[in-house]
PDB file of C-alpha atoms and ligand atoms in Angstrom:
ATOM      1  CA  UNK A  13     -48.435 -14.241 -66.058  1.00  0.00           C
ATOM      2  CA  UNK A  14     -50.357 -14.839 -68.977  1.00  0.00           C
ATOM      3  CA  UNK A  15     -53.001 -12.855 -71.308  1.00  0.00           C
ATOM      4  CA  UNK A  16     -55.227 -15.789 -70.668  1.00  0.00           C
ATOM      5  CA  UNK A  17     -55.354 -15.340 -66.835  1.00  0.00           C
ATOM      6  CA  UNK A  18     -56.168 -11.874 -66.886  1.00  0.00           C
ATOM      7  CA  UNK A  19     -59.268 -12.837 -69.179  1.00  0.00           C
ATOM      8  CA  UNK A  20     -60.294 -15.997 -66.943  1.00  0.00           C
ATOM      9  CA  UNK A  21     -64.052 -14.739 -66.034  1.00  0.00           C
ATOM     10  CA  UNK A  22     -63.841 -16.293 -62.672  1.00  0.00           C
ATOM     11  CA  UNK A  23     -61.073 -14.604 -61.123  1.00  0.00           C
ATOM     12  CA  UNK A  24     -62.288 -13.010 -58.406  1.00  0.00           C
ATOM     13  CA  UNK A  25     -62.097  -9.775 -57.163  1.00  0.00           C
ATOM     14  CA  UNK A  26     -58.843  -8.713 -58.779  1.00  0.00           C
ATOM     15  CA  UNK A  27     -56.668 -11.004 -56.285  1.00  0.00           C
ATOM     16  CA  UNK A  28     -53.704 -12.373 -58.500  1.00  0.00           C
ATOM     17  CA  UNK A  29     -50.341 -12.378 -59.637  1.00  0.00           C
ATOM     18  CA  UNK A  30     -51.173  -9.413 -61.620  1.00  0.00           C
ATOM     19  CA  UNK A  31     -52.802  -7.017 -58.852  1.00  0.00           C
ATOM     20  CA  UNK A  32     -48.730  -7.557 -56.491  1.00  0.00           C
ATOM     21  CA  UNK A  33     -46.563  -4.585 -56.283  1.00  0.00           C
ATOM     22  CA  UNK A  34     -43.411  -5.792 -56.311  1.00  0.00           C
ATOM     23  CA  UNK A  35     -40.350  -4.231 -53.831  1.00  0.00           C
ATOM     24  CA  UNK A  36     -36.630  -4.193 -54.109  1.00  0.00           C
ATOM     25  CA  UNK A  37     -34.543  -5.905 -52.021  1.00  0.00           C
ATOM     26  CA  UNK A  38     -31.302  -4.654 -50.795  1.00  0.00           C
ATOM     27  CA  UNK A  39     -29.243  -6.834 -48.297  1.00  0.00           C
ATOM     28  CA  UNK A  40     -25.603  -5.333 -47.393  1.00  0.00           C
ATOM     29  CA  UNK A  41     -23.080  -7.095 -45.263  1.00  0.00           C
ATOM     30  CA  UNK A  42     -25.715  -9.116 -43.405  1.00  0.00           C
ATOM     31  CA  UNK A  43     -23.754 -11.064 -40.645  1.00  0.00           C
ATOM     32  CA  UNK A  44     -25.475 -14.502 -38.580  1.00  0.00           C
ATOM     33  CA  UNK A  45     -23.583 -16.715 -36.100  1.00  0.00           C
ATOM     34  CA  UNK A  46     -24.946 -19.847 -34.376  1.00  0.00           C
ATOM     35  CA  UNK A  47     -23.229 -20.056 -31.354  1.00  0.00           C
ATOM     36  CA  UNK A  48     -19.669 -19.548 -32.770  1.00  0.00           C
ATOM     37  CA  UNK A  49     -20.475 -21.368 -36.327  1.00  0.00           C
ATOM     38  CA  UNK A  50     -20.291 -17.597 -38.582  1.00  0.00           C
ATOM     39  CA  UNK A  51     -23.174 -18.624 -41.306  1.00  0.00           C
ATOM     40  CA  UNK A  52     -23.476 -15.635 -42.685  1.00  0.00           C
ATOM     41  CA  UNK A  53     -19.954 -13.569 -43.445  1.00  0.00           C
ATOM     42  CA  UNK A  54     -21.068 -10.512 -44.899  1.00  0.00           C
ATOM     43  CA  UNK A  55     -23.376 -11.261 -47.547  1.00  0.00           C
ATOM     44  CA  UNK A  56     -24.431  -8.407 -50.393  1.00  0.00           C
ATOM     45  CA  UNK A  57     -27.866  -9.328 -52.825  1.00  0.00           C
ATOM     46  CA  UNK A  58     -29.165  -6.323 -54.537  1.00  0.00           C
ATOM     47  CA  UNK A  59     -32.414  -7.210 -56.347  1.00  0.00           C
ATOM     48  CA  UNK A  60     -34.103  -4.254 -58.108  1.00  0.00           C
ATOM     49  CA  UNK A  61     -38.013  -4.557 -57.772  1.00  0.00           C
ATOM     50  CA  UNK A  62     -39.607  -6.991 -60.082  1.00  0.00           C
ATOM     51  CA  UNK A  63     -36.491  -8.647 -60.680  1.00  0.00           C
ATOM     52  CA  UNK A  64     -35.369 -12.385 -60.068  1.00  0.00           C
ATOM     53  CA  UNK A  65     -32.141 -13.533 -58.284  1.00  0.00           C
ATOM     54  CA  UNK A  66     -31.190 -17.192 -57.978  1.00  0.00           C
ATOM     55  CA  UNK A  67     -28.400 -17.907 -55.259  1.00  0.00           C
ATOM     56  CA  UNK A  68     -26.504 -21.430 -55.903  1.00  0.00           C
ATOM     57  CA  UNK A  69     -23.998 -22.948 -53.847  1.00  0.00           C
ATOM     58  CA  UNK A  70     -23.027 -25.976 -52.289  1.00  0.00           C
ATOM     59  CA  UNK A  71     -24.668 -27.386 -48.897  1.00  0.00           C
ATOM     60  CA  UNK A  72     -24.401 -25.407 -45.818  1.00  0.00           C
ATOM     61  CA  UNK A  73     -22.855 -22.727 -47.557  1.00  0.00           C
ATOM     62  CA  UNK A  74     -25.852 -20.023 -45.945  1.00  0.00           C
ATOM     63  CA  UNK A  75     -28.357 -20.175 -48.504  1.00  0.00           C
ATOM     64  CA  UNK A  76     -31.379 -21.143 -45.987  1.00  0.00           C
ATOM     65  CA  UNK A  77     -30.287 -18.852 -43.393  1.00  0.00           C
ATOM     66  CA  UNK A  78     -30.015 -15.802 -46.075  1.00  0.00           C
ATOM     67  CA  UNK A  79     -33.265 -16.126 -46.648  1.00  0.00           C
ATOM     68  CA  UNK A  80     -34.777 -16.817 -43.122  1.00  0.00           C
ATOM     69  CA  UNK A  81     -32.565 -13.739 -41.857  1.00  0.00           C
ATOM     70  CA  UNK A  82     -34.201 -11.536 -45.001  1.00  0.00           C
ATOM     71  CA  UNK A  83     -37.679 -12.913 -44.004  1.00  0.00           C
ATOM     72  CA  UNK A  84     -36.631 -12.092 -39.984  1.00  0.00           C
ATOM     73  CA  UNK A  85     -37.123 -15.701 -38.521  1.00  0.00           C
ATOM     74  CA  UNK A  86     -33.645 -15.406 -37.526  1.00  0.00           C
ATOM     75  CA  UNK A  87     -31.807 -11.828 -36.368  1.00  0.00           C
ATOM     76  CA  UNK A  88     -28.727 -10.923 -38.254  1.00  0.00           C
ATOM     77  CA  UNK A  89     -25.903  -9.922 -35.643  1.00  0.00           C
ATOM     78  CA  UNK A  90     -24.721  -7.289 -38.428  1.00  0.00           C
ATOM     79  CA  UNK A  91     -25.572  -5.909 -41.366  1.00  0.00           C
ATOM     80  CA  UNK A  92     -29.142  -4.318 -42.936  1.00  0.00           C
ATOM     81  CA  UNK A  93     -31.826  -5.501 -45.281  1.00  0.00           C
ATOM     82  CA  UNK A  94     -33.914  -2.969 -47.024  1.00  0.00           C
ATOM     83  CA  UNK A  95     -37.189  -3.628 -48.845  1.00  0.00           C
ATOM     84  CA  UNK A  96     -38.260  -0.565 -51.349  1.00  0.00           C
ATOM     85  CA  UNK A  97     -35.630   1.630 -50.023  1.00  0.00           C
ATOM     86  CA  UNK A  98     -36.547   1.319 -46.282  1.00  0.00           C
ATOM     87  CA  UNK A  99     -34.357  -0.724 -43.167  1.00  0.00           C
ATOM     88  CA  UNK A 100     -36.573  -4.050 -42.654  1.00  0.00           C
ATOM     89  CA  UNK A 101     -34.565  -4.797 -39.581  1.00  0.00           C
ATOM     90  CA  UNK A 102     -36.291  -1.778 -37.424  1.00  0.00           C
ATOM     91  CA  UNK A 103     -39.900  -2.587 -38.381  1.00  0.00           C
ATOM     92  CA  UNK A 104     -42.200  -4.957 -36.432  1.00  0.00           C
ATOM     93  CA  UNK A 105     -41.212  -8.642 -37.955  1.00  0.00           C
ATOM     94  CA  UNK A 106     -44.650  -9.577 -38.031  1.00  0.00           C
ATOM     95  CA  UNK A 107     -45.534  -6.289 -40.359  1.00  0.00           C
ATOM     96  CA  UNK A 108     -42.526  -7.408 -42.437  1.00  0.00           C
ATOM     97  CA  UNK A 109     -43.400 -10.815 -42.862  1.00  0.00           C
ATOM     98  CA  UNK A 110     -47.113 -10.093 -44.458  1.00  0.00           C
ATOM     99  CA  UNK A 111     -44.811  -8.072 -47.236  1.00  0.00           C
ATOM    100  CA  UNK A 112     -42.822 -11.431 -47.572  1.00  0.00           C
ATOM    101  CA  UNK A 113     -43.708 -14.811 -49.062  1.00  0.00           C
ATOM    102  CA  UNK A 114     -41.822 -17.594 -48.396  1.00  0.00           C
ATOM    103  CA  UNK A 115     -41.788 -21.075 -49.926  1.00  0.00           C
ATOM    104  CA  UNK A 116     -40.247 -23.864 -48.294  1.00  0.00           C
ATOM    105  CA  UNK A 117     -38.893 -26.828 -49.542  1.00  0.00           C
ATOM    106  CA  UNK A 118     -41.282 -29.010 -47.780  1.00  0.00           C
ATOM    107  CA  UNK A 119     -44.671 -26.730 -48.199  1.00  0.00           C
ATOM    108  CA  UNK A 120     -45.409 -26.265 -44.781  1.00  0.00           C
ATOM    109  CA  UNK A 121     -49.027 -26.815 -45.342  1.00  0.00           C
ATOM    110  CA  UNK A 122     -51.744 -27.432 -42.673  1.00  0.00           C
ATOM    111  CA  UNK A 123     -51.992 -31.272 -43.199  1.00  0.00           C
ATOM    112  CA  UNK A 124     -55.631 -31.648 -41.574  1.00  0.00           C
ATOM    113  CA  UNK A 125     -56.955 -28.352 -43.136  1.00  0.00           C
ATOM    114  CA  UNK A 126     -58.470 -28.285 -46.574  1.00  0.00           C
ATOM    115  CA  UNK A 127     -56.334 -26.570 -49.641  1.00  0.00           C
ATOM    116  CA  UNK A 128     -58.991 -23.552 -49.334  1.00  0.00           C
ATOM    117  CA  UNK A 129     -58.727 -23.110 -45.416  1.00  0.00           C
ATOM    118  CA  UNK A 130     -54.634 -23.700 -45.843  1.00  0.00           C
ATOM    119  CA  UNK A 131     -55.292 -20.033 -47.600  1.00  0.00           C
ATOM    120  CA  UNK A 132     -57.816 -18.188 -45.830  1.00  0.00           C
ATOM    121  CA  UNK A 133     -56.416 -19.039 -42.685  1.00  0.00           C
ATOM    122  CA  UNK A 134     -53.133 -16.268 -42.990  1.00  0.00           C
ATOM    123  CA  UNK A 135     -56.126 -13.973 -44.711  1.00  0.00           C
ATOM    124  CA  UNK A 136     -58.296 -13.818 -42.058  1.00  0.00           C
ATOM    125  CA  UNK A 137     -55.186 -13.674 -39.404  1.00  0.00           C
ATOM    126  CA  UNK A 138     -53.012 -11.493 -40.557  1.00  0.00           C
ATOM    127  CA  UNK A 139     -54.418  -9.771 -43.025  1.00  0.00           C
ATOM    128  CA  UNK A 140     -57.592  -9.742 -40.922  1.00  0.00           C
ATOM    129  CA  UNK A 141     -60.090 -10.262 -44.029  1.00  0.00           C
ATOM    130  CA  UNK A 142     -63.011 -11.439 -43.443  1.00  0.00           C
ATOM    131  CA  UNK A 143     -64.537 -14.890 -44.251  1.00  0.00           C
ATOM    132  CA  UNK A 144     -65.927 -13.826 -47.517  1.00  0.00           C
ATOM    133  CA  UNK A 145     -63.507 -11.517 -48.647  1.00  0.00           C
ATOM    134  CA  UNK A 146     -60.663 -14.928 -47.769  1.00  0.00           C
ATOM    135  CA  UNK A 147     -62.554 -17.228 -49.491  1.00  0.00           C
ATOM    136  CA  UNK A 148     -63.070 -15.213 -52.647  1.00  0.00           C
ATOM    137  CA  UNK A 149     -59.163 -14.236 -52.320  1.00  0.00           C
ATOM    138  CA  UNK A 150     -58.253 -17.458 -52.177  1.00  0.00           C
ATOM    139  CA  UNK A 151     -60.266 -18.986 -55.132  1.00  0.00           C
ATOM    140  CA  UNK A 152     -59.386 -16.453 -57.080  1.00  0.00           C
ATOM    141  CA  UNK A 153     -55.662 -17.266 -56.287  1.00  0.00           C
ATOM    142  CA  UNK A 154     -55.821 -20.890 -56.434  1.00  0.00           C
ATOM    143  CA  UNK A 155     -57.336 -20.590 -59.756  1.00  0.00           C
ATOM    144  CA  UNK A 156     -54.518 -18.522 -60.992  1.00  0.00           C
ATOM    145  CA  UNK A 157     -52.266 -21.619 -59.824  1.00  0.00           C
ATOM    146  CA  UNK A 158     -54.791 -24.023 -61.899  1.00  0.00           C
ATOM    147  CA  UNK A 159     -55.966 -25.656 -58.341  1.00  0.00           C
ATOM    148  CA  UNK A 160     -59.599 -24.436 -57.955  1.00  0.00           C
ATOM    149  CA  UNK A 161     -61.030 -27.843 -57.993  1.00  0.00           C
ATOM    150  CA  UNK A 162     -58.815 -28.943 -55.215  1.00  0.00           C
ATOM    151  CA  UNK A 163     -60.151 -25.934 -52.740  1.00  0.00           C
ATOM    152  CA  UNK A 164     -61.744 -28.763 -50.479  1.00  0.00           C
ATOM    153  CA  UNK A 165     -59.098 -31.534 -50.697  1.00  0.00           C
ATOM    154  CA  UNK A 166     -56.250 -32.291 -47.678  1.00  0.00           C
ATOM    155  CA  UNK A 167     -52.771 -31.353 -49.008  1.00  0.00           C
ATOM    156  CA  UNK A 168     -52.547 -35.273 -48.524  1.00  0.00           C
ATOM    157  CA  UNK A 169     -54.574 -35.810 -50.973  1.00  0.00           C
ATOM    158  CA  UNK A 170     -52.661 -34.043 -53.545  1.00  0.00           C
ATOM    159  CA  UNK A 171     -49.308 -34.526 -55.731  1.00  0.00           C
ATOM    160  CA  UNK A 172     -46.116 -32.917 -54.424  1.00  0.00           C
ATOM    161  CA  UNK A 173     -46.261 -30.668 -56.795  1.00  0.00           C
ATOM    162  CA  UNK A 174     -49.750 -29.486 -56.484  1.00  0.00           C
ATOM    163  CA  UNK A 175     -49.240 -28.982 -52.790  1.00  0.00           C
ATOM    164  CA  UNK A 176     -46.154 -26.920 -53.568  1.00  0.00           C
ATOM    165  CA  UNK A 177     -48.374 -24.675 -55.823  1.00  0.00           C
ATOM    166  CA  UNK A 178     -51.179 -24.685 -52.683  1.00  0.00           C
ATOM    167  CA  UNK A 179     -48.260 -23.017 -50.828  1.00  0.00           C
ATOM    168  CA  UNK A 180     -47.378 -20.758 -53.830  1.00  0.00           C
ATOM    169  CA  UNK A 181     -50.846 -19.908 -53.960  1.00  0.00           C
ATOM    170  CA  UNK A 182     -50.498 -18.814 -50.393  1.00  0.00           C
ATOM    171  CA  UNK A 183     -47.821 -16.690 -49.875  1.00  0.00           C
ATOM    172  CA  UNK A 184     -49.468 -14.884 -53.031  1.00  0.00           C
ATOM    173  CA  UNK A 185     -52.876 -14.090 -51.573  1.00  0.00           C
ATOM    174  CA  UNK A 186     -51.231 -12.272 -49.578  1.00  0.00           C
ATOM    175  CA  UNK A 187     -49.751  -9.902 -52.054  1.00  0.00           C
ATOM    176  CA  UNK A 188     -46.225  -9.709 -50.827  1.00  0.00           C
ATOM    177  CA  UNK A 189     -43.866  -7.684 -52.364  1.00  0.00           C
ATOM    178  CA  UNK A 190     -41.294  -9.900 -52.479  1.00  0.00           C
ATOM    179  CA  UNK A 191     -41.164 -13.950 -52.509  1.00  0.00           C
ATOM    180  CA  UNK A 192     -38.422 -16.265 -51.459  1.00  0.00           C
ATOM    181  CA  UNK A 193     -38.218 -19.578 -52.640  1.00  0.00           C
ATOM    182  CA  UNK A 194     -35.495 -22.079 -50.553  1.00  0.00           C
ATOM    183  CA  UNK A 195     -35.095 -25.022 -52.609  1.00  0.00           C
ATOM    184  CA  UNK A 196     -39.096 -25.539 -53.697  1.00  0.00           C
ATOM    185  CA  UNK A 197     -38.844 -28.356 -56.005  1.00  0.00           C
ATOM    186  CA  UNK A 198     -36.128 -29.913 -54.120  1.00  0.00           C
ATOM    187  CA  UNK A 199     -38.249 -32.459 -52.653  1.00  0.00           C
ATOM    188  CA  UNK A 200     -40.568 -33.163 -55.583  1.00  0.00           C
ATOM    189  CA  UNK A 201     -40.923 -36.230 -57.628  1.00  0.00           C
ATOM    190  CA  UNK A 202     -38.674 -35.372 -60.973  1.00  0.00           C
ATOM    191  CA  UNK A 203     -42.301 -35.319 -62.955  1.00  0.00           C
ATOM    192  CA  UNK A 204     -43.467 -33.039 -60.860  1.00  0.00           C
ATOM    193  CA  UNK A 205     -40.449 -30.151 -60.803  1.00  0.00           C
ATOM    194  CA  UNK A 206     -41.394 -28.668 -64.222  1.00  0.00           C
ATOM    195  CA  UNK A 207     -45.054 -27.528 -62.843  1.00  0.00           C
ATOM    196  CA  UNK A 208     -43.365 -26.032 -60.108  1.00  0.00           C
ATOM    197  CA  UNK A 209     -40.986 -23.997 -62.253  1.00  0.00           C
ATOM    198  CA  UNK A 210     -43.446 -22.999 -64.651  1.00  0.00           C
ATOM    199  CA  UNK A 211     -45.325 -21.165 -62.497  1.00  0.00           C
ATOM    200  CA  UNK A 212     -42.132 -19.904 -60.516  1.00  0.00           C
ATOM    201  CA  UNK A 213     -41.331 -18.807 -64.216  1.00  0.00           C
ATOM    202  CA  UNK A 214     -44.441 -17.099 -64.823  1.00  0.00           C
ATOM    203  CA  UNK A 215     -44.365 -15.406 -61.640  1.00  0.00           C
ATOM    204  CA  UNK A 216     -41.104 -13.858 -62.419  1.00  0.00           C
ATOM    205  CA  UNK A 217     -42.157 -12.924 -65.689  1.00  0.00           C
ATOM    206  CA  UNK A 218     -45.550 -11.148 -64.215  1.00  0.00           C
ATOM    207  CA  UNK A 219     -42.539  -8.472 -62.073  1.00  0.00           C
ATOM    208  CA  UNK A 220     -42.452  -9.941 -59.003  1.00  0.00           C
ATOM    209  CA  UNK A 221     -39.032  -9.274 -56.774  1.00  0.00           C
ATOM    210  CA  UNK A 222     -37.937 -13.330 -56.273  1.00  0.00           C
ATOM    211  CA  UNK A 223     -34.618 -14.652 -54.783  1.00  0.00           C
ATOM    212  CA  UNK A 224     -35.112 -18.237 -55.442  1.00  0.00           C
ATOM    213  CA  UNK A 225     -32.677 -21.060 -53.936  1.00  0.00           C
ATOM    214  CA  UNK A 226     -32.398 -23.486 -56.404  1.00  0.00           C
ATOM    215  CA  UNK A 227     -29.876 -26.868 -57.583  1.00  0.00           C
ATOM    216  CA  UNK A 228     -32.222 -26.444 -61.122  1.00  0.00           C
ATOM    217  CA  UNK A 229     -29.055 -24.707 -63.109  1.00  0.00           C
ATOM    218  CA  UNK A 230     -31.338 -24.635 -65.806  1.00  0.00           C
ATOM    219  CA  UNK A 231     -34.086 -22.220 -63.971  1.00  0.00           C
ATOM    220  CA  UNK A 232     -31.663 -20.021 -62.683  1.00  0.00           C
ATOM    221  CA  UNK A 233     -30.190 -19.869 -66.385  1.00  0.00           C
ATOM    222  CA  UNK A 234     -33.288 -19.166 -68.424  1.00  0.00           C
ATOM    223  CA  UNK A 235     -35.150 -17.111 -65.332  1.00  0.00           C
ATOM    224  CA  UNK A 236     -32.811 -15.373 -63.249  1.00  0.00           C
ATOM    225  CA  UNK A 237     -31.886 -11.542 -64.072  1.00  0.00           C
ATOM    226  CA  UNK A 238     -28.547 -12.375 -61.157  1.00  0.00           C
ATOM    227  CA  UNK A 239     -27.415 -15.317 -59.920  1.00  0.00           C
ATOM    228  CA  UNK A 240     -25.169 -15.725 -56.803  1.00  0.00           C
ATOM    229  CA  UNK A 241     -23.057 -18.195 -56.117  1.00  0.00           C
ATOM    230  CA  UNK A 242     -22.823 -18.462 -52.246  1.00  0.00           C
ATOM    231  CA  UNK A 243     -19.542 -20.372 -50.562  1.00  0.00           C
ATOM    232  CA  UNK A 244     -19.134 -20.650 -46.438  1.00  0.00           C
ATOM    233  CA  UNK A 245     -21.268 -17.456 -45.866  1.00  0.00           C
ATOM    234  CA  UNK A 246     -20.341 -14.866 -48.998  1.00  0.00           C
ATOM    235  CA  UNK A 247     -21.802 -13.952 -52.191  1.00  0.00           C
ATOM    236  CA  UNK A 248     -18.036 -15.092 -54.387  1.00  0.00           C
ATOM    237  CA  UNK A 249     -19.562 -13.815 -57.162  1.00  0.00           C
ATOM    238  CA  UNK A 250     -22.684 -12.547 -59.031  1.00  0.00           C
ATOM    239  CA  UNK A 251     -23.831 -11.454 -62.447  1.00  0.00           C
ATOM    240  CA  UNK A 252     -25.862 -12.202 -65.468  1.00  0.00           C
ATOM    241  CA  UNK A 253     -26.627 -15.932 -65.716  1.00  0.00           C
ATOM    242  CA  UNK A 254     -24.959 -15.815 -68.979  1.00  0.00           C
ATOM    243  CA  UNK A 255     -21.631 -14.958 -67.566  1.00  0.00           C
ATOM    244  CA  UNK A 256     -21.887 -16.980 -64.394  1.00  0.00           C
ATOM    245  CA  UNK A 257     -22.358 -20.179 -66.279  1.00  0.00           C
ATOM    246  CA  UNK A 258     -20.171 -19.479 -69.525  1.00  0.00           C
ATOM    247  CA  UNK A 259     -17.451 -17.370 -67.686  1.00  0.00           C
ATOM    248  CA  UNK A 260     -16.738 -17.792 -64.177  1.00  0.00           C
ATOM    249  CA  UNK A 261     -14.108 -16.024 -62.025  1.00  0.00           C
ATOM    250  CA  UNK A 262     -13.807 -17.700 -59.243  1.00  0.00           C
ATOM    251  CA  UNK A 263     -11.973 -20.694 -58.411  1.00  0.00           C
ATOM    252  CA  UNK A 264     -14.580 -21.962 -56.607  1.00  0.00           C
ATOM    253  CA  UNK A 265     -17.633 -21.567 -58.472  1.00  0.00           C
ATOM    254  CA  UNK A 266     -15.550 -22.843 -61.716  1.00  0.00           C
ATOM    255  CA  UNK A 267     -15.415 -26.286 -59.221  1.00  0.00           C
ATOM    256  CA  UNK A 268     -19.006 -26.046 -57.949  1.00  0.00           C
ATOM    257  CA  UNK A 269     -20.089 -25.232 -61.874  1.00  0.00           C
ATOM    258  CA  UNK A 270     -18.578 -28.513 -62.913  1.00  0.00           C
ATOM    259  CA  UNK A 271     -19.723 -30.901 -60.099  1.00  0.00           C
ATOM    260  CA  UNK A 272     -23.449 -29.892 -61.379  1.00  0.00           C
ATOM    261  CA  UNK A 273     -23.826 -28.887 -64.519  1.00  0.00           C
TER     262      UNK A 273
HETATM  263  P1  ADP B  15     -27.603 -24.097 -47.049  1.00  0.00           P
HETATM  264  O1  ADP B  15     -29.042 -23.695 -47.089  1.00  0.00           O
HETATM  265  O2  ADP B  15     -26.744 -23.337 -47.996  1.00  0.00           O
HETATM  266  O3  ADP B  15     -27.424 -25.572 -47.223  1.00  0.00           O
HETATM  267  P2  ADP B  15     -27.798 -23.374 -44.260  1.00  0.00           P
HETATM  268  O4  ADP B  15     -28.081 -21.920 -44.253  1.00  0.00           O
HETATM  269  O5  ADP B  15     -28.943 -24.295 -44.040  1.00  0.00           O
HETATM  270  O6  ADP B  15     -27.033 -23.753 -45.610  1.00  0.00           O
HETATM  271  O7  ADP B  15     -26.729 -23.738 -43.169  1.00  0.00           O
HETATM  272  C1  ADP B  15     -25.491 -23.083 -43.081  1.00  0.00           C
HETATM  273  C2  ADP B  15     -24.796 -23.498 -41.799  1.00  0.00           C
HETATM  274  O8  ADP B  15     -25.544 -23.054 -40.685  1.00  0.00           O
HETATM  275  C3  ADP B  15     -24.635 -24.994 -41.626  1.00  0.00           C
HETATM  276  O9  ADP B  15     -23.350 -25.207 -41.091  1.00  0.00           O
HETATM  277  C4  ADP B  15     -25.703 -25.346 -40.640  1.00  0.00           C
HETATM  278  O10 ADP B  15     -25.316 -26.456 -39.874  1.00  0.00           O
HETATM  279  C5  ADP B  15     -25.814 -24.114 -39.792  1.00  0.00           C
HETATM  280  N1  ADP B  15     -27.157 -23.907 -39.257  1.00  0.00           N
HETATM  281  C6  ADP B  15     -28.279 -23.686 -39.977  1.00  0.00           C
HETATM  282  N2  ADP B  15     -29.340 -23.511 -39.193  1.00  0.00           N
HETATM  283  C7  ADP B  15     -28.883 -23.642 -37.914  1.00  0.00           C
HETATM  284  C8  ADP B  15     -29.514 -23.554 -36.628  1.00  0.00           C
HETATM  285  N3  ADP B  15     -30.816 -23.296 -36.506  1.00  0.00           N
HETATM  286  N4  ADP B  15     -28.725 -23.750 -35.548  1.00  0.00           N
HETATM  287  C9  ADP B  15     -27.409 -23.981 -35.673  1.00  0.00           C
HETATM  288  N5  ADP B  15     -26.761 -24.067 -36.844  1.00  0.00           N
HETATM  289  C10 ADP B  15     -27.482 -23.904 -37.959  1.00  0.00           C
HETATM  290 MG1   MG B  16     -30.748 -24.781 -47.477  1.00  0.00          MG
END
């Protein structure tokens, strides 16, 4: 993030994108069936910590379920995932998931909670903080998202984008060491997307780990250190945005480059 944050007098008590330690991520051969649908083929992702990896790829391709399987709502049926060097698959799912943010496409907010409560709540839960110590977390993270005035609106109340920056906001109180994104600004008015990037940008710019699902080419171009292209359960092919967009290998992501760029 920015010089200016880290000088904001009413930060709190050191809560904020600059106080994370960020995690690799290492995900090797990872295998998911529903039923007898194979998702997930044998996927590879390597993301060194404090680095950000964008996976594109047409619908239904795995993306979602990559990411759900990394963050252990659904149980590869082969295959390991390793945050910092140690097997994620072995450890208590609950413990894993407080090292973990996820963002969703469509927030996932409390909708009859206020913005402030929406981020104590996993504080005090999981984290088992107490009121106080929530509260000040929180303000001090919501101000690092530029949202402190909001603290006792509904998520109703605000934009799309805002609320996706509430949910930001919360997955970073809880200092995770890595954050997935599926598709965040995929639901969002068009005026509203850049916000949301921005302070994906910033985030990834401040060392945290990210793999980030995202249709916005341009993102993945300027932010990502890797992008993977994803087809019917594979990485195809990965690399430096620079050669993924300008020199593509594969057949397929030469087709999927020019149906969206
Ligand atoms: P993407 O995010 O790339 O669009 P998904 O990971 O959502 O792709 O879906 C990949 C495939 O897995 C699709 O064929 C989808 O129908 C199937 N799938 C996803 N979630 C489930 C589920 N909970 N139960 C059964 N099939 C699912
Ligand atoms: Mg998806």
């Amino acid at each position: 993030t920015t010089a200016e944050d880290q000088t904001r007098p009413d930060r709190g008590g050191g809560v904020g994108v600059q106080s994370f330690e960020a995690a690799s991520l290492e995900v090797s051969g990872i295998e998911l069936a529903f039923g007898k649908n194979k998702v997930l083929r044998g996927v590879d992702l390597a993301v060194p910590a404090g680095q950000t990896a964008c996976v594109i790829g047409p619908s239904g391709s795995g993306k979602s379920t990559l990411l759900r399987a990394v963050n252990r709502l659904l149980e590869p049926d082969a295959g390991d995932i390793r945050m910092g060097g140690e097997s994620v698959l072995t450890s208590n799912p609950d413990q894993l998931r407080r090292r973990i943010g996820m963002v969703f496409q469509h927030f996932n907010l409390f909708p009859h909670k206020t913005v402030l409560d929406n981020i104590t709540l996993p504080l005090r839960k999981i984290k088992k903080l107490t009121k106080e110590e929530a509260a000040d977390a929180a303000l001090a993270q919501l101000d690092l998202v530029e949202l402190r005035e909001k603290a006792s609106a509904r998520p109703g109340n605000l934009s799309g984008g805002q609320q996706q920056r509430v949910a930001i906001a919360r997955a970073l109180a809880m200092r995770p060491e890595v954050m997935l994104f599926d598709e965040a600004t995929s639901a969002l008015d068009p005026e509203l997307v850049k916000g949301v990037l921005a302070l994906m940008a910033d985030l990834a710019s401040a060392g945290m780990t990210m793999v980030v699902v995202t249709h916005e080419m341009g993102f993945a171009r300027q932010v990502a250190d890797q992008v993977a292209f994803m087809d019917h359960g594979v990485v195809v092919e990965s690399g430096v945005p620079e050669k993924l967009f300008t020199a593509a290998e594969s057949p397929r992501l030469q087709q999927f480059l020019s149906q969206v760029l």
